[in-house]
PDB file of C-alpha atoms in Angstrom:
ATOM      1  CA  UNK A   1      63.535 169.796 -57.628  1.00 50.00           C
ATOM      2  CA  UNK A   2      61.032 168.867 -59.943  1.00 73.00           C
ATOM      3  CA  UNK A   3      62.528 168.202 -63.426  1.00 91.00           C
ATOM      4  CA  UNK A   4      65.861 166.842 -65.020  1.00 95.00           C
ATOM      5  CA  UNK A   5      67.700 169.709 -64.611  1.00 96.00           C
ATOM      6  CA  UNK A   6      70.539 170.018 -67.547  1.00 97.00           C
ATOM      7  CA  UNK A   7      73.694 172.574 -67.984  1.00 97.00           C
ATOM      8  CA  UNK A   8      74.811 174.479 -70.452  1.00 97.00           C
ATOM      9  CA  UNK A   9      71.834 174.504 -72.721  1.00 96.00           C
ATOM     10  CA  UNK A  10      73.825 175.471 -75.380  1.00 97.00           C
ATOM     11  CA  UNK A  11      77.333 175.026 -76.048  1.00 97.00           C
ATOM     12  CA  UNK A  12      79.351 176.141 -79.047  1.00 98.00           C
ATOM     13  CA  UNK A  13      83.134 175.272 -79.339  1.00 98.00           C
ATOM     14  CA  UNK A  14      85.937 174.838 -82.246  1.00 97.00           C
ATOM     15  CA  UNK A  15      86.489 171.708 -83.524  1.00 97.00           C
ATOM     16  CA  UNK A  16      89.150 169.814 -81.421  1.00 97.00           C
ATOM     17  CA  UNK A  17      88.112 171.573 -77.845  1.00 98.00           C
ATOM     18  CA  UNK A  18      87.014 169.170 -75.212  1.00 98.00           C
ATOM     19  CA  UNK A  19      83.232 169.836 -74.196  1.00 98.00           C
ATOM     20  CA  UNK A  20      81.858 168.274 -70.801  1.00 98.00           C
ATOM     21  CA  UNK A  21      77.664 168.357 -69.800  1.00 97.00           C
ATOM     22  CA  UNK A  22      76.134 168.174 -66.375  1.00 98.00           C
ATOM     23  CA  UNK A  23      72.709 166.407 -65.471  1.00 98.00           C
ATOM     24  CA  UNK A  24      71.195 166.572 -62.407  1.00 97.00           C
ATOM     25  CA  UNK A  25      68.394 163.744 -62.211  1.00 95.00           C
ATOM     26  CA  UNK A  26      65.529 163.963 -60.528  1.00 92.00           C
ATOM     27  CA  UNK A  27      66.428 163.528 -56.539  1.00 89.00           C
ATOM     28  CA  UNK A  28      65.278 160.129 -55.605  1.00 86.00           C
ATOM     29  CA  UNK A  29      65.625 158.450 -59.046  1.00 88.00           C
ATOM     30  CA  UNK A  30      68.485 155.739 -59.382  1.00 89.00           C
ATOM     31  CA  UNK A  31      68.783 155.621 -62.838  1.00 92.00           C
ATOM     32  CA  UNK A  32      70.290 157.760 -65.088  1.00 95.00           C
ATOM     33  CA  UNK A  33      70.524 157.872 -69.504  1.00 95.00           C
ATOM     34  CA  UNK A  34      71.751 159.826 -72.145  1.00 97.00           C
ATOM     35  CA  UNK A  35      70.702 160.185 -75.283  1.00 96.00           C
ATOM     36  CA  UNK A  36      71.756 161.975 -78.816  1.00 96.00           C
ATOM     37  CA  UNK A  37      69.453 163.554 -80.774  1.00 95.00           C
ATOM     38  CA  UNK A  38      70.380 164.871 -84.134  1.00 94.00           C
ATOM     39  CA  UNK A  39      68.124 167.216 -86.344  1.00 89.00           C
ATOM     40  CA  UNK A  40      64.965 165.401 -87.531  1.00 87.00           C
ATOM     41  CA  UNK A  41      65.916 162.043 -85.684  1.00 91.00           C
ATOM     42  CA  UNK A  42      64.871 160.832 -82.794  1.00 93.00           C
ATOM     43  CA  UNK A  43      66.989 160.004 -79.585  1.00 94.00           C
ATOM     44  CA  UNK A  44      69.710 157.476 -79.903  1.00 94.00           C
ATOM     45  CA  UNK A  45      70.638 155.815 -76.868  1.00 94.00           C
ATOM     46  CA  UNK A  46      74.114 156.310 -75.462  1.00 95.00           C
ATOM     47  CA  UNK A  47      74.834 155.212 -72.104  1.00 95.00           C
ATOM     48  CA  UNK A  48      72.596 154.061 -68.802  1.00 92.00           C
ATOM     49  CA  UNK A  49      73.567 153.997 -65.183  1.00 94.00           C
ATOM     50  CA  UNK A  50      72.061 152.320 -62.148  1.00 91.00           C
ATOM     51  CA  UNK A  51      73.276 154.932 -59.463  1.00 91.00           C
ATOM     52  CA  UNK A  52      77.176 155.488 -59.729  1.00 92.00           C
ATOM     53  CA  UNK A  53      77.635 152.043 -62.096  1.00 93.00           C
ATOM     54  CA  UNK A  54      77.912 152.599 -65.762  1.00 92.00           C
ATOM     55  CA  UNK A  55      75.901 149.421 -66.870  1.00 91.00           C
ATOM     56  CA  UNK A  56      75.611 149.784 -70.621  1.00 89.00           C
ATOM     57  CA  UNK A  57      77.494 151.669 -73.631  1.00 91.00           C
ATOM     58  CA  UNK A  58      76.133 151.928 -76.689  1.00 90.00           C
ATOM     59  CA  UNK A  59      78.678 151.346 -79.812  1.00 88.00           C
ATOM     60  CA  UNK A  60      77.858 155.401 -80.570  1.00 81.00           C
ATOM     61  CA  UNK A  61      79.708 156.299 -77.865  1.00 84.00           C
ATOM     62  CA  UNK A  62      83.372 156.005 -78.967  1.00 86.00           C
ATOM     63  CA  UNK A  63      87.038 156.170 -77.191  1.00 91.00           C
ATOM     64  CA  UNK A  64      86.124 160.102 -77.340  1.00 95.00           C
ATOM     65  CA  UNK A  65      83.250 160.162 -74.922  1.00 95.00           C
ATOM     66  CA  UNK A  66      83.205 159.338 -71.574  1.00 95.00           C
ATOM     67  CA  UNK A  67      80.284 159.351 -68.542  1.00 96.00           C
ATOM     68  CA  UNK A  68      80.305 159.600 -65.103  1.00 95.00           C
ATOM     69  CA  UNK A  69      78.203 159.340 -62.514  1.00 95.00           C
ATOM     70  CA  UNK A  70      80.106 160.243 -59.096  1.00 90.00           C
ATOM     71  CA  UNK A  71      78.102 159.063 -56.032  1.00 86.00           C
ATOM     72  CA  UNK A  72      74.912 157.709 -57.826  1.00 84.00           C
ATOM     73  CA  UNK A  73      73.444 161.401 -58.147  1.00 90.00           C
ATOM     74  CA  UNK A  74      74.581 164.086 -60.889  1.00 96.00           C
ATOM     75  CA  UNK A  75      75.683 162.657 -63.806  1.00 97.00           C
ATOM     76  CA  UNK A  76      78.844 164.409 -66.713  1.00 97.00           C
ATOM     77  CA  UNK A  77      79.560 163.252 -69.989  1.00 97.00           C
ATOM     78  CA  UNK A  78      82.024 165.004 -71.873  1.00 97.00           C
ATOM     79  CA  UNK A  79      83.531 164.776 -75.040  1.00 97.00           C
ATOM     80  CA  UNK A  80      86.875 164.995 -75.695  1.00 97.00           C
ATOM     81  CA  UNK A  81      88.774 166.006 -79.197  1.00 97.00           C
ATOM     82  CA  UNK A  82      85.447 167.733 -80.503  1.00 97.00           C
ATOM     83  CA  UNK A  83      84.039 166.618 -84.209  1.00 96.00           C
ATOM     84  CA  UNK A  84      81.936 168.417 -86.090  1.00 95.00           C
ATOM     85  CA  UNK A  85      79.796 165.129 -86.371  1.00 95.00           C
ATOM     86  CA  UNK A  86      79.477 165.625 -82.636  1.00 96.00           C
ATOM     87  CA  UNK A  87      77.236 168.259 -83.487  1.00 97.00           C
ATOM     88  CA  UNK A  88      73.296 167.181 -81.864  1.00 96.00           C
ATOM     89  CA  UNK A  89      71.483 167.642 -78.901  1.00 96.00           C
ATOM     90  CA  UNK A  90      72.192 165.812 -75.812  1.00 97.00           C
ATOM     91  CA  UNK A  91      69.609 164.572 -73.809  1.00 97.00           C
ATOM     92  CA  UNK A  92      69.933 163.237 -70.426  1.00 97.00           C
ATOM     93  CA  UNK A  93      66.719 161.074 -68.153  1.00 95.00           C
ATOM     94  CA  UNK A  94      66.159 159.598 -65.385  1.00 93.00           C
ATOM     95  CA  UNK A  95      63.939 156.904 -64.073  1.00 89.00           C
ATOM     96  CA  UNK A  96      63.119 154.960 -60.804  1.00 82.00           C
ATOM     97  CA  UNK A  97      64.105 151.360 -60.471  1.00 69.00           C
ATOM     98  CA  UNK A  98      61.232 149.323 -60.729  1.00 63.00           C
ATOM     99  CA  UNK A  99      58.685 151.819 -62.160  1.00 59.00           C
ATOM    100  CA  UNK A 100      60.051 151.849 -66.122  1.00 58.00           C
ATOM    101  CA  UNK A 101      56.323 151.893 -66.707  1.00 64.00           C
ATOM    102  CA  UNK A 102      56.134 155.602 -65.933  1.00 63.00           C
ATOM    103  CA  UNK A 103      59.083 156.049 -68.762  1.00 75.00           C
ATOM    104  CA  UNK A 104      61.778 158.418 -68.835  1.00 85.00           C
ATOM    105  CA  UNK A 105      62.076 162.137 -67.249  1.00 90.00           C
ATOM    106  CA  UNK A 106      64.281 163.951 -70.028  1.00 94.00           C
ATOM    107  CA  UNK A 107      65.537 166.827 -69.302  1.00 96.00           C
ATOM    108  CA  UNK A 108      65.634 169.864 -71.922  1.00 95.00           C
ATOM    109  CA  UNK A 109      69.191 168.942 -73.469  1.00 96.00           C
ATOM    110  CA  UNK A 110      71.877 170.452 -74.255  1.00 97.00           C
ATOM    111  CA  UNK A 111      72.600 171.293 -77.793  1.00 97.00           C
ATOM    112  CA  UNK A 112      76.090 171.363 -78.636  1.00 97.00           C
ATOM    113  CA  UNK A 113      77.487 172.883 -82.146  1.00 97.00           C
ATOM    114  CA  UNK A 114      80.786 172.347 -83.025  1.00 97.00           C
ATOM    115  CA  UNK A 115      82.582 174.878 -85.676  1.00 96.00           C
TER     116      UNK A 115
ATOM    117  CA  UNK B   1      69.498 150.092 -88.494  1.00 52.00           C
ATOM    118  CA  UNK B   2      65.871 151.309 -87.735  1.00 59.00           C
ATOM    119  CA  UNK B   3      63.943 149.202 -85.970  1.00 88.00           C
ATOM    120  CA  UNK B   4      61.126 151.454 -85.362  1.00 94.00           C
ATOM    121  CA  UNK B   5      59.424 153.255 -88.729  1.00 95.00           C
ATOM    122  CA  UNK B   6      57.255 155.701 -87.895  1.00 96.00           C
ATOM    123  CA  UNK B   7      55.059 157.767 -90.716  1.00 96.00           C
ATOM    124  CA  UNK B   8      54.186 160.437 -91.341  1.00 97.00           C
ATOM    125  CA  UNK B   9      56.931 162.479 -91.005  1.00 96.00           C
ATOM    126  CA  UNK B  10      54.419 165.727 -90.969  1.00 97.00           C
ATOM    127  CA  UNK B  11      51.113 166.269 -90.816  1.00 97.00           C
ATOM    128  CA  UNK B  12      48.826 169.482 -90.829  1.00 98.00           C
ATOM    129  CA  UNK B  13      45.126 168.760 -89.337  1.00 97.00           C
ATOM    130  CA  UNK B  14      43.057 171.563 -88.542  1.00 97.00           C
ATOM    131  CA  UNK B  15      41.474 171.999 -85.318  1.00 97.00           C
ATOM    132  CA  UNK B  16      39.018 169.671 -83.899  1.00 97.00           C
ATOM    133  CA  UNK B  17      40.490 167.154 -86.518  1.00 97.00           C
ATOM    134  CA  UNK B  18      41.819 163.561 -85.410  1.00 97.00           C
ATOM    135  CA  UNK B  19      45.538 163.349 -86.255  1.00 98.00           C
ATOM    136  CA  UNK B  20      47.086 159.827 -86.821  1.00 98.00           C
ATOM    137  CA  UNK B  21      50.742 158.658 -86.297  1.00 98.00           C
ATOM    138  CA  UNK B  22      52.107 155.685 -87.156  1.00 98.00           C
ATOM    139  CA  UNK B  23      54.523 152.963 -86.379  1.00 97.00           C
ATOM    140  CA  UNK B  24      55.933 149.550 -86.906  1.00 96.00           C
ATOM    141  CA  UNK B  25      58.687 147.772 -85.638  1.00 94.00           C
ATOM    142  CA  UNK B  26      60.322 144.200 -86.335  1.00 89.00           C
ATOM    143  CA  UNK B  27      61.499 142.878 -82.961  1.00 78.00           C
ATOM    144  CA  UNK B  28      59.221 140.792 -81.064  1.00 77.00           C
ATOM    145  CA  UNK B  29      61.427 141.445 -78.257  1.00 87.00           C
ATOM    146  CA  UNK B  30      59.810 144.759 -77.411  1.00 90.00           C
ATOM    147  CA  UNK B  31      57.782 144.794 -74.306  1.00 88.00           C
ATOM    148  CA  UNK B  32      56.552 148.164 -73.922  1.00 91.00           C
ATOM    149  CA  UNK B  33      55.735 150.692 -76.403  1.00 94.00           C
ATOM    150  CA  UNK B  34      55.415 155.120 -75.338  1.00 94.00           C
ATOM    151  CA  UNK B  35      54.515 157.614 -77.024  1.00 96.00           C
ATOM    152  CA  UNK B  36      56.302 161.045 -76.605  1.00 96.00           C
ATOM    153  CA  UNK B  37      56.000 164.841 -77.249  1.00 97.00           C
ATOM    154  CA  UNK B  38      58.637 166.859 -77.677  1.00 95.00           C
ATOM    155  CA  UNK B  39      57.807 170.720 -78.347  1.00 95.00           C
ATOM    156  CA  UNK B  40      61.372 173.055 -80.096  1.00 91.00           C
ATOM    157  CA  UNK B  41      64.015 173.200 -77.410  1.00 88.00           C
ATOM    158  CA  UNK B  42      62.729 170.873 -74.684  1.00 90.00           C
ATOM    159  CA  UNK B  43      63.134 167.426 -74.364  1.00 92.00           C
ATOM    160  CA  UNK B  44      60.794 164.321 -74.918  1.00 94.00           C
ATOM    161  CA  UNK B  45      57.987 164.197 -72.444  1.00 93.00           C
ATOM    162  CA  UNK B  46      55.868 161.091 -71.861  1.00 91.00           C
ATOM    163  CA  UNK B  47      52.428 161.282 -73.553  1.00 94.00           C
ATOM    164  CA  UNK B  48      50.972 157.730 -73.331  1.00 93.00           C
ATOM    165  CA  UNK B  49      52.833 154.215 -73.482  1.00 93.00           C
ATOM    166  CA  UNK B  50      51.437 150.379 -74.147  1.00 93.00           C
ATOM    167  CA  UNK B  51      52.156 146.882 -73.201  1.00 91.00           C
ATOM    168  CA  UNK B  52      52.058 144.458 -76.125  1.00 89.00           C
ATOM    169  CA  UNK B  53      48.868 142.762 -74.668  1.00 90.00           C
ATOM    170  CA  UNK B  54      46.382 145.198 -74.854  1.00 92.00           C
ATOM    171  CA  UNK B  55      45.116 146.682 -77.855  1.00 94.00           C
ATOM    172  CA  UNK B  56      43.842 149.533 -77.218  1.00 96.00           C
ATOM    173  CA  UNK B  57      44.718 152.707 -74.334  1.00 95.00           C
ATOM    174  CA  UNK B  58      42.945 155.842 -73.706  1.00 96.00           C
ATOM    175  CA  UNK B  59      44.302 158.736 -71.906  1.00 94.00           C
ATOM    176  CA  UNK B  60      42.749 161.827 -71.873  1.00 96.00           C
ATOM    177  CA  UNK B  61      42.131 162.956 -75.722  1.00 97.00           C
ATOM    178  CA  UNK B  62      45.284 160.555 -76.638  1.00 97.00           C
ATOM    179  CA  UNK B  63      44.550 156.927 -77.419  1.00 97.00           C
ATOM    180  CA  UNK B  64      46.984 153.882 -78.870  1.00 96.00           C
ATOM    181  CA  UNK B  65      46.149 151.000 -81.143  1.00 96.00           C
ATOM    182  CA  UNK B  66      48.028 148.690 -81.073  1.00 95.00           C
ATOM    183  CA  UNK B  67      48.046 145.495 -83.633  1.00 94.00           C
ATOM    184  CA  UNK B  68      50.498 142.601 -82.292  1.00 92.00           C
ATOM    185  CA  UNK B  69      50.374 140.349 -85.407  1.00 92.00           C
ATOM    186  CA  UNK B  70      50.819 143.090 -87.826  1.00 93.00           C
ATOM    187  CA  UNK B  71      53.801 144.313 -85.310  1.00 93.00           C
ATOM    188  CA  UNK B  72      52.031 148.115 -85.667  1.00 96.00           C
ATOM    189  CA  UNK B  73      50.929 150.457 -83.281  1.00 97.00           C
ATOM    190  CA  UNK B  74      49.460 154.417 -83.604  1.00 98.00           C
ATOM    191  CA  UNK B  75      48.469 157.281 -81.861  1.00 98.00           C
ATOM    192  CA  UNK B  76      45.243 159.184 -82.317  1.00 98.00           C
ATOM    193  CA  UNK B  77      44.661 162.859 -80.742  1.00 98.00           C
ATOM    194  CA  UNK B  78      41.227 163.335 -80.327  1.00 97.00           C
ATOM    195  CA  UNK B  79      39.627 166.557 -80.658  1.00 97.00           C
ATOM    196  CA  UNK B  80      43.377 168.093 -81.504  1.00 97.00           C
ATOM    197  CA  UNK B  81      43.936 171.945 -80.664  1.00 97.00           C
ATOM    198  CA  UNK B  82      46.511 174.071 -81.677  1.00 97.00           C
ATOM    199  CA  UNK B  83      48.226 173.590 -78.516  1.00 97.00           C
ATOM    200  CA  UNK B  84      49.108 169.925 -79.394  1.00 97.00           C
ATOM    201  CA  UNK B  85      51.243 171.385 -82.184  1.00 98.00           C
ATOM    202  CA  UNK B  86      54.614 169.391 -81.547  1.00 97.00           C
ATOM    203  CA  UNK B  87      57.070 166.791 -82.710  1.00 97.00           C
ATOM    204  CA  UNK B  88      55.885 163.324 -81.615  1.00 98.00           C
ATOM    205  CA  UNK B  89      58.205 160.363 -80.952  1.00 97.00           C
ATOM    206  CA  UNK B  90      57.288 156.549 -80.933  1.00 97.00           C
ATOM    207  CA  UNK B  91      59.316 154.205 -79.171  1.00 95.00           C
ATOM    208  CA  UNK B  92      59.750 150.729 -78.572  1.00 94.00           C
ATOM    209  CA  UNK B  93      61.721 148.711 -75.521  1.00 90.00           C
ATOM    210  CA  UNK B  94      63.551 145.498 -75.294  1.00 85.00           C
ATOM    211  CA  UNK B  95      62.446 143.331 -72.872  1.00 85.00           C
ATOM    212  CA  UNK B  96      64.737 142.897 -70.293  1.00 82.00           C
ATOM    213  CA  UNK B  97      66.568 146.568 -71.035  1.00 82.00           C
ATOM    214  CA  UNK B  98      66.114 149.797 -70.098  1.00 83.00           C
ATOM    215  CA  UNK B  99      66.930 151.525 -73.286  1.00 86.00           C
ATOM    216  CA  UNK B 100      63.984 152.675 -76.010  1.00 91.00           C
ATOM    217  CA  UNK B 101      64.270 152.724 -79.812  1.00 92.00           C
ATOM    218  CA  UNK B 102      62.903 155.825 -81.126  1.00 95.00           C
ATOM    219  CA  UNK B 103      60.994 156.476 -84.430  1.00 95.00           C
ATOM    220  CA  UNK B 104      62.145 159.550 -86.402  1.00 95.00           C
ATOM    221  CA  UNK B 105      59.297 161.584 -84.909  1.00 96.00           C
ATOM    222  CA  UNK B 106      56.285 163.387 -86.803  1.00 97.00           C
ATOM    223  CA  UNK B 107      56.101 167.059 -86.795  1.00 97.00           C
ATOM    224  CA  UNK B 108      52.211 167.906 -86.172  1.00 98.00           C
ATOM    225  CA  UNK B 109      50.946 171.319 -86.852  1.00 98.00           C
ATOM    226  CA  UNK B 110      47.225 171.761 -85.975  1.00 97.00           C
ATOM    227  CA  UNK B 111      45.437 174.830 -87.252  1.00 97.00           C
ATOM    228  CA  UNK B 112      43.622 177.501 -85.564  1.00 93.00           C
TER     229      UNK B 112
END
């Protein structure tokens, strides 16, 4: 294990469908993020946990999205009633607690289109 | 809103040439400040990063200025190949969070 490990890579589904991403962090980090990237932006922040506990939700993720993060190790987030604004890359990291200095591992993302 | 400008948005240098990136932010909140590069269809991967009290970091061929008062910082690539050719991201973090503001990246192309 020695990256952020992310599944599907690429996902493409009909507007409406209900999507749902895997990460697998690295092993012994606690902390876990996802991000959005659209085309030509830069990653947005979505949601962060500390092991299993969801601490923080960004206002970009609405009543449609949801995280989890069973047992403080791989983390889903899936997206239910598909938009085509959904559209982007999703980018999951991880980090160790008390070594933020080191920054994020991302993994490679996932890039979802929706028709 | 963005928080974090970052200019240019592309920039062609040819090789052996010194590229330089730009950014500036508006919260003096931020307490640490990375750098990353992102090549098509991987993710972001962590070049060089910053506190706010130093002014200056060298890693490698990649160094950061950064200017507190004028709330600016940059990256420089020394001696820049054509392997460096990449997107690359600033970002900035609020003290006391773990989450980053992102620039909108700079697409670099350096030049055989």
């Amino acid at each position: 294990d020695t990256g952020v490990s992310q599944n599907p890579r690429h996902k493409i589904t009909k507007r409406g469908q209900n999507v749902t991403f895997r990460c697998d962090p690295i092993s012994e980090h606690n902390r876990l993020y996802w991000y959005r990237q659209t085309l030509g932006q830069g990653p947005e922040f979505l949601t962060y946990f500390q092991n299993e506990a969801q601490l923080e939700k960004s206002r970009l993720l609405s009543d449609r999205f949801s995280a989890e993060r069973p047992k403080g190790s791989f983390s889903t987030l899936e997206i239910q009633r598909t938009e085509q604004g959904d559209s982007a890359m999703y980018l999951c990291a991880s980090s160790l607690l008390n070594r933020d200095d080191y920054g994020y591992t991302f993994g490679s993302g996932t890039r979802l289109t929706v028709v | 809103q963005q928080q974090v400008k970052q200019s240019p948005q592309s920039l062609i240098v040819q090789k052996g040439g010194i590229p330089i990136i730009n950014c500036a932010y508006e919260n003096t909140a931020f307490d640490y400040f990375p750098w990353y590069q992102q090549f098509p269809g991987k993710g972001p991967a962590l070049l060089i990063a910053i506190r706010p009290d130093v002014s200056e970091k060298k890693e490698g061929r990649f160094t950061i200025s950064f200017n507190k008062s004028a709330k600016q910082f940059s990256l420089h690539i020394m001696d820049s190949q054509p392997g460096d050719s990449a997107t690359y991201f600033c970002a900035a973090r609020r003290a006391g969070t773990y989450k980053y503001i992102f620039g909108t990246g700079t697409r670099l192309k350096v030049l055989a």
